[in-house]
mmCIF file of C-alpha atoms in Angstrom:
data_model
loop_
_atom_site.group_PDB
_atom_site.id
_atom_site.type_symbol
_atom_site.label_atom_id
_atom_site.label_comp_id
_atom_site.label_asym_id
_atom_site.label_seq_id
_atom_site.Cartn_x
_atom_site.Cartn_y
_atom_site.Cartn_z
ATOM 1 C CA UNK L 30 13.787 -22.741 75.232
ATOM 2 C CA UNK L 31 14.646 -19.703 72.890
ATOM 3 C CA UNK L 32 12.285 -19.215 70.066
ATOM 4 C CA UNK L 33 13.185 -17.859 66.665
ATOM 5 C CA UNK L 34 10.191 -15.523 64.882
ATOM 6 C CA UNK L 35 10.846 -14.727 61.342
ATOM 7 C CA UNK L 36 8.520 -12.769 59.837
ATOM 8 C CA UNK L 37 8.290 -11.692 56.493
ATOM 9 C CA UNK L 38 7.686 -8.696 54.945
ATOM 10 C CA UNK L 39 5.137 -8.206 51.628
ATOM 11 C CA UNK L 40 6.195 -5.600 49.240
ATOM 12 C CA UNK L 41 4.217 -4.295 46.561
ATOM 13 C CA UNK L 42 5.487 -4.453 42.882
ATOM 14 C CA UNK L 43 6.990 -1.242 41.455
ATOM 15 C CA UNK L 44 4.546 0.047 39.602
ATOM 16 C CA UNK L 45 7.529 1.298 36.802
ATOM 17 C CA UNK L 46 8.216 -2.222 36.588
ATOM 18 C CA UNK L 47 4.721 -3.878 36.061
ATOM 19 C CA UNK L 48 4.004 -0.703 33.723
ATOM 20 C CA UNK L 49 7.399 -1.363 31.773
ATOM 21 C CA UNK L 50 6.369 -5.405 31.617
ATOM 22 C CA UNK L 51 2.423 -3.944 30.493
ATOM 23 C CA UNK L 52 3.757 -2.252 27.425
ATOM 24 C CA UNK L 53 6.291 -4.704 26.308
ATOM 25 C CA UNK L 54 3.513 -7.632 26.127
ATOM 26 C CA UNK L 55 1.145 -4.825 24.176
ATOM 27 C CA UNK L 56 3.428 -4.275 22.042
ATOM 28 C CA UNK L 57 4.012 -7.811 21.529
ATOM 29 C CA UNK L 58 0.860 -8.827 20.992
ATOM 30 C CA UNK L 59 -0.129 -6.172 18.629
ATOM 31 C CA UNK L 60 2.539 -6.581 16.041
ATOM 32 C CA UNK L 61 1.985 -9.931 15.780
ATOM 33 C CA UNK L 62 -1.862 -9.202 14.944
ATOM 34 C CA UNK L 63 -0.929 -6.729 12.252
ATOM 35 C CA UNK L 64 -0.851 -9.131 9.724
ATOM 36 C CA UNK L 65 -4.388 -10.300 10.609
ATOM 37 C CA UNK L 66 -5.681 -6.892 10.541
ATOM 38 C CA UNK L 67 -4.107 -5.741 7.062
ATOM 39 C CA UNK L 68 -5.130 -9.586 6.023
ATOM 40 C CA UNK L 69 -8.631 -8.695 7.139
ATOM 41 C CA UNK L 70 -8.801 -4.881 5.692
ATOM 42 C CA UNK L 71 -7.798 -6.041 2.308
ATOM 43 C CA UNK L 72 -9.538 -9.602 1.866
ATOM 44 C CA UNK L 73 -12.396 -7.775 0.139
ATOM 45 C CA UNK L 74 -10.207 -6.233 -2.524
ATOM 46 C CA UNK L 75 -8.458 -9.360 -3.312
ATOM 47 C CA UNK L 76 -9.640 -10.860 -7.098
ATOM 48 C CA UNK L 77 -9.001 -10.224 -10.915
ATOM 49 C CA UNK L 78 -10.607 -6.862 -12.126
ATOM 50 C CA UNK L 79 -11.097 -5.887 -15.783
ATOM 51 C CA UNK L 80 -12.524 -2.853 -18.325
ATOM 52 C CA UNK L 81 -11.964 -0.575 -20.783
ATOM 53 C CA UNK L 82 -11.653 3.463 -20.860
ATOM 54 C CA UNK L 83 -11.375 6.104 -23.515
ATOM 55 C CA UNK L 84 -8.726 8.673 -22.809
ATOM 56 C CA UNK L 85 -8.327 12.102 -24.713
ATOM 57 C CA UNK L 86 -5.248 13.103 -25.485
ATOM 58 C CA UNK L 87 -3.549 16.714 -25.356
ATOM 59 C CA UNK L 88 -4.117 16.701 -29.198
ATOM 60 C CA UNK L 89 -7.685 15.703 -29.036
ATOM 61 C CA UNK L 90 -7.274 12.295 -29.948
ATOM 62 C CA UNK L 91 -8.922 9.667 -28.061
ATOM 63 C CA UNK L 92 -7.209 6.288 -27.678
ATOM 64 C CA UNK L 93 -8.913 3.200 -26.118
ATOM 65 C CA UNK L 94 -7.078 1.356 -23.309
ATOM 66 C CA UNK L 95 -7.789 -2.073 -21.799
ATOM 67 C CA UNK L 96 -7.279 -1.953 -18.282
ATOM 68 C CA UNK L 97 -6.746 -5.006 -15.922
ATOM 69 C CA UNK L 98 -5.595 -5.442 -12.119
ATOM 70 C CA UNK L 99 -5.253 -8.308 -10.011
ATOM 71 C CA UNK L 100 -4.864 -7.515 -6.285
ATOM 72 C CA UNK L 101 -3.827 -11.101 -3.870
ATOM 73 C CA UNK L 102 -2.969 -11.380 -0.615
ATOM 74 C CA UNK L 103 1.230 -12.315 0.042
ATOM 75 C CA UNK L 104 3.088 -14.104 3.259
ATOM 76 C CA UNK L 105 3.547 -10.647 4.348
ATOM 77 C CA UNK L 106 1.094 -8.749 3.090
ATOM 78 C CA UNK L 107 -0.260 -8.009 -0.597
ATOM 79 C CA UNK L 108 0.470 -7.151 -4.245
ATOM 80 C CA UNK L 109 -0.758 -5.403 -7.019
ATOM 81 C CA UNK L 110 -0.273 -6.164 -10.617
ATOM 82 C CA UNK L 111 -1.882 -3.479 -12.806
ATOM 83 C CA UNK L 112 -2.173 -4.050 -16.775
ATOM 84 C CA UNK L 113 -3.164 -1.166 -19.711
ATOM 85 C CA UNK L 114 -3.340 -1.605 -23.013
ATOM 86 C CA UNK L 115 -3.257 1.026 -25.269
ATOM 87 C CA UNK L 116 -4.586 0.949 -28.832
ATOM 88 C CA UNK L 117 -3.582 3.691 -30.647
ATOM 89 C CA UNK L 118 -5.870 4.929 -33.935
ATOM 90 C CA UNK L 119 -2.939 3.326 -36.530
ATOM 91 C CA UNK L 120 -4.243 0.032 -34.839
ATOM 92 C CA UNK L 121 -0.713 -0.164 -33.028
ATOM 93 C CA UNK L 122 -1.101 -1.806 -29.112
ATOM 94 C CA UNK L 123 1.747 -1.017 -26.586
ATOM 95 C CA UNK L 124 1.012 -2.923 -23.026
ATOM 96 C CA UNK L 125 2.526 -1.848 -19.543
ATOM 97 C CA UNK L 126 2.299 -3.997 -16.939
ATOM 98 C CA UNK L 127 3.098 -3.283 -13.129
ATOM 99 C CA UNK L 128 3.398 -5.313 -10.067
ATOM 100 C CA UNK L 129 4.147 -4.269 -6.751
ATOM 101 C CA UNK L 130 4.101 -6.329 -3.373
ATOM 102 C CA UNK L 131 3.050 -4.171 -0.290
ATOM 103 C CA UNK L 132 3.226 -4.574 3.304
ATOM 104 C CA UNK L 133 2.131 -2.732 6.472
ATOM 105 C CA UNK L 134 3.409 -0.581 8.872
ATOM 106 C CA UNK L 135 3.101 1.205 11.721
ATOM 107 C CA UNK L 136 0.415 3.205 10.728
ATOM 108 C CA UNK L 137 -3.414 1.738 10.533
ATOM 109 C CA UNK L 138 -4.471 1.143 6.776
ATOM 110 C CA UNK L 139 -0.961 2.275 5.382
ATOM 111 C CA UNK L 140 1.479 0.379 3.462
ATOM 112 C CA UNK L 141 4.436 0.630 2.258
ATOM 113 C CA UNK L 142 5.820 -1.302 -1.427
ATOM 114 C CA UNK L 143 8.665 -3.800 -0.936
ATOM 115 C CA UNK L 144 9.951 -2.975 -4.665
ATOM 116 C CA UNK L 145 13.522 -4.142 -3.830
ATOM 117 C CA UNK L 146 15.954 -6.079 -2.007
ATOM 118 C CA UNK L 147 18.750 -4.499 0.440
ATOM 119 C CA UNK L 148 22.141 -6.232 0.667
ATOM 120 C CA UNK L 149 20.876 -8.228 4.331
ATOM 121 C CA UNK L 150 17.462 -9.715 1.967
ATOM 122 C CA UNK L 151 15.183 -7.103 3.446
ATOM 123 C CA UNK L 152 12.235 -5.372 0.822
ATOM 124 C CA UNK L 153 13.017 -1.639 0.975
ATOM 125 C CA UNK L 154 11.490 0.958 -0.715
ATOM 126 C CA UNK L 155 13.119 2.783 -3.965
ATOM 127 C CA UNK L 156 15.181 5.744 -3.941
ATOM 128 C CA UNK L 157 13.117 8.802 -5.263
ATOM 129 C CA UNK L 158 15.930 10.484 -5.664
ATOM 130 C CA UNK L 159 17.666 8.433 -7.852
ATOM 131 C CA UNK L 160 14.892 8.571 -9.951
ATOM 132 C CA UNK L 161 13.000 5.610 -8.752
ATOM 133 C CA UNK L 162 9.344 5.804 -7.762
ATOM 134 C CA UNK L 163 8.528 5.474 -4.125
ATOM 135 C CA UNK L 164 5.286 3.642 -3.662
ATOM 136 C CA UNK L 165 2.956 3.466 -1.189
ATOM 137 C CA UNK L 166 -0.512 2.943 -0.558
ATOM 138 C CA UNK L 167 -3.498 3.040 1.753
ATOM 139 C CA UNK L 168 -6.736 1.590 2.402
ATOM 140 C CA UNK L 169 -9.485 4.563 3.762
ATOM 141 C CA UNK L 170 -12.950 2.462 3.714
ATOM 142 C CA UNK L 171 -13.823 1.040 0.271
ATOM 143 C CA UNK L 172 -10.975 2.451 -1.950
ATOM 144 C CA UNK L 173 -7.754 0.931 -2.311
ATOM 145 C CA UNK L 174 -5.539 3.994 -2.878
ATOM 146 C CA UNK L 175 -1.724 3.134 -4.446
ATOM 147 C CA UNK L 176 0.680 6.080 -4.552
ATOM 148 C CA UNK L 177 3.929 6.792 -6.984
ATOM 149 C CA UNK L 178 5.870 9.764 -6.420
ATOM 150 C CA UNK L 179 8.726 10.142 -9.177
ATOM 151 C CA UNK L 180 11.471 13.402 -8.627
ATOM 152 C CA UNK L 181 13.132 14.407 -11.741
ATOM 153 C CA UNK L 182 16.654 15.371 -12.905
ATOM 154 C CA UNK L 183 15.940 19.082 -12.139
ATOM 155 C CA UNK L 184 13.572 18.760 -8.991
ATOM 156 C CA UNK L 185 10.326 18.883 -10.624
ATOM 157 C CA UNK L 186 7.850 16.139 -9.709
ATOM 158 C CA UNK L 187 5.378 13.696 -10.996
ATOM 159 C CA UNK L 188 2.647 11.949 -8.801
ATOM 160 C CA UNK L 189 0.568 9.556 -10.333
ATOM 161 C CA UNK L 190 -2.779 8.063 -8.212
ATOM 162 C CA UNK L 191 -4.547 5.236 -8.600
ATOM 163 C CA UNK L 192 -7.847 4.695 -6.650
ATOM 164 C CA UNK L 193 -9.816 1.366 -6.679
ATOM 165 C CA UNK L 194 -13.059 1.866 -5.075
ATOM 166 C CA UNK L 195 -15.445 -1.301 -4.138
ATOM 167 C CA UNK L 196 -18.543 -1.707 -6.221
ATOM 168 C CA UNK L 197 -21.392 -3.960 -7.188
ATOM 169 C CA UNK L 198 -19.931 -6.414 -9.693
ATOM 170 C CA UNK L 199 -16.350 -4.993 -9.374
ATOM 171 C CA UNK L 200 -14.465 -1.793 -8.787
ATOM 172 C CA UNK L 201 -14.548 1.993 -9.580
ATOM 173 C CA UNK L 202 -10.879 2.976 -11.087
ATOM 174 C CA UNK L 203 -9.995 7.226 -10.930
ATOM 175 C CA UNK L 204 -6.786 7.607 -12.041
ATOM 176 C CA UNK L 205 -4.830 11.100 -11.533
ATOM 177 C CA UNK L 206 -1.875 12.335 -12.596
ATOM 178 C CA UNK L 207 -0.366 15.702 -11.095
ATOM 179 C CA UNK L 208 2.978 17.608 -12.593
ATOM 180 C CA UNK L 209 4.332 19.782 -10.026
ATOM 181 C CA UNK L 210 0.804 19.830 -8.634
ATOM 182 C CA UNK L 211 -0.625 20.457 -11.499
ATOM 183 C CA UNK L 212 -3.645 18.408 -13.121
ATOM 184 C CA UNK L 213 -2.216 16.460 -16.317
ATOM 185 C CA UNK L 214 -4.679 13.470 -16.994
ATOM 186 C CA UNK L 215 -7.713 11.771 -15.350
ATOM 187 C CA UNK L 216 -8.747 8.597 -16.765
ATOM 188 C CA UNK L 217 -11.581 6.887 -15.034
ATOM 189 C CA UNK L 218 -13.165 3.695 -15.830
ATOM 190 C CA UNK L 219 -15.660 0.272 -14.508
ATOM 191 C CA UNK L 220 -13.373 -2.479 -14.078
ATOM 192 C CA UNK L 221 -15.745 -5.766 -13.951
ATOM 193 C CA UNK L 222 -14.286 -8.238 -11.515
ATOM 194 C CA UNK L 223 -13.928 -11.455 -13.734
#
């Protein structure tokens, strides 16, 4: 009687391969906790905020302006909706109003504004050189920072900045505005969360 011995032989994973398969999940799992995270970052922002501030202008003039801003969490990440009122000393009021839906990317506490839709439904950003503002903004700590960049005709830019700092009873607003990189206006303010 003949008998047949098959053995078998164990090899060990490639290592490329389990690295590869390491990655991929890593990946996986961390893009679909990014919405948690910027859901998380910004909770404490979200609410309605108002207050006035008195802003000189170049003239000397001071005009009052009402500001308000509403920050609220989105499906896919947040928006911003940003109010001033401006009364002006012949008892004329002209209102602005702003809203802008945000959501994150790659980068930790950065976000970029869905202001538009591209021809497949997707939120892109504008096209600064078209004369559109790009948007963005970013969270560092306490202060909600949002971002427009605006590129004129002949090159020259304007960047505005909005910072909304968490404080007791509401939020610290410093607004900036910067010609060419240039100071033009600085308007800070209390704005009471109602």
């Amino acid at each position: 009687m003949r008998r047949t011995v098959i053995s078998q032989t164990r090899t060990m994973p490639d290592i490329r391969r389990v690295t590869l398969w390491c990655l991929v999940g890593l990946s996986a799992l961390l893009l679909a906790i990014q919405p948690a995270f910027a859901s998380d970052t910004l909770r404490r922002f979200v609410g309605e905020y108002s207050g006035t501030a008195q802003v000189e202008q170049l003239d000397g003039s001071v005009e009052q302006r009402d500001m308000s801003v509403a920050i609220r969490e989105t499906r896919k990440g947040f928006e911003v909706q940003w109010s001033t009122a401006i009364q002006r000393a012949s008892g004329e009021e002209k209102t602005k109003t702003y809203k802008i839906e945000f959501q994150p990317t790659e980068r930790n506490g950065v976000f970029a504004a869905a202001m538009k839709t591209n021809v497949f439904g997707h939120t892109v950003q504008m096209n600064a050189m078209k004369g559109e503002p790009f948007v963005w903004a970013r969270v560092i700590d306490k202060t909600l920072t949002v971002f427009s960049l605006y590129v004129a005709e002949n090159g020259d830019y304007l960047m505005q900045q909005y910072d909304r700092t968490l404080a007791d009873g509401g939020l610290e607003l410093d607004f900036s505005l910067h010609r060419n990189g240039m100071p033009s206006r600085k308007v800070s303010s209390f704005l009471t969360r109602d």
